[in-house]
Short mmCIF file of C-alpha atoms in Angstrom, two decimals:
data_model
loop_
_atom_site.label_atom_id
_atom_site.label_comp_id
_atom_site.label_asym_id
_atom_site.label_seq_id
_atom_site.Cartn_x
_atom_site.Cartn_y
_atom_site.Cartn_z
CA UNK A 44 101.35 101.29 121.47
CA UNK A 45 101.88 104.29 119.23
CA UNK A 46 103.38 107.48 120.62
CA UNK A 47 101.60 110.46 119.09
CA UNK A 48 103.80 113.33 120.25
CA UNK A 49 106.41 112.43 117.63
CA UNK A 50 103.73 112.48 114.95
CA UNK A 51 102.68 115.96 116.05
CA UNK A 52 106.06 117.17 114.81
CA UNK A 53 105.39 115.96 111.25
CA UNK A 54 103.59 119.22 110.62
CA UNK A 55 107.10 120.71 110.50
CA UNK A 56 108.25 118.09 107.99
CA UNK A 57 107.66 120.43 105.06
CA UNK A 58 109.99 123.07 106.52
CA UNK A 59 112.67 120.46 107.20
CA UNK A 60 112.46 119.00 103.69
CA UNK A 61 112.76 122.50 102.21
CA UNK A 62 116.04 122.97 104.06
CA UNK A 63 117.44 119.56 103.16
CA UNK A 64 116.36 119.29 99.50
CA UNK A 65 118.94 121.65 97.94
CA UNK A 66 121.74 119.60 99.54
CA UNK A 67 120.60 116.14 98.44
CA UNK A 68 123.10 114.88 95.87
CA UNK A 69 121.05 112.12 94.24
CA UNK A 70 117.56 112.02 92.84
CA UNK A 71 115.14 109.49 94.24
CA UNK A 72 113.55 108.12 97.36
CA UNK A 73 113.77 110.33 100.42
CA UNK A 74 111.58 108.53 102.91
CA UNK A 75 107.98 108.08 103.89
CA UNK A 76 105.26 109.23 106.25
CA UNK A 77 102.87 106.62 107.61
CA UNK A 78 99.28 107.11 108.64
CA UNK A 79 97.93 106.65 112.14
CA UNK A 80 97.21 102.94 111.78
CA UNK A 81 100.20 102.09 109.56
CA UNK A 82 97.86 101.16 106.72
CA UNK A 83 98.97 103.75 104.21
CA UNK A 84 102.48 104.98 103.47
CA UNK A 85 103.14 108.22 101.59
CA UNK A 86 106.61 108.49 100.09
CA UNK A 87 108.52 111.59 99.11
CA UNK A 88 111.23 111.88 96.49
CA UNK A 89 114.02 114.38 96.00
CA UNK A 90 114.88 115.83 92.59
CA UNK A 91 116.50 118.95 91.15
CA UNK A 92 117.02 120.63 94.53
CA UNK A 93 113.42 120.14 95.61
CA UNK A 94 111.05 117.32 96.60
CA UNK A 95 107.60 116.00 95.78
CA UNK A 96 105.01 117.39 98.14
CA UNK A 97 103.44 115.02 100.64
CA UNK A 98 99.95 115.47 102.02
CA UNK A 99 99.80 114.51 105.66
#
């Protein structure tokens, strides 16, 4: 069973990544966001004090 209330908070993921990105010391993999049925994974990467945008 999947709990959706946690996924409702992913809309705030962009704001959180904006705060974290300038403090990430190394370039590279930052994590992923999965779709509702776990079929597709969208990764995000940190680099140069920012991150690659992720469409949710």
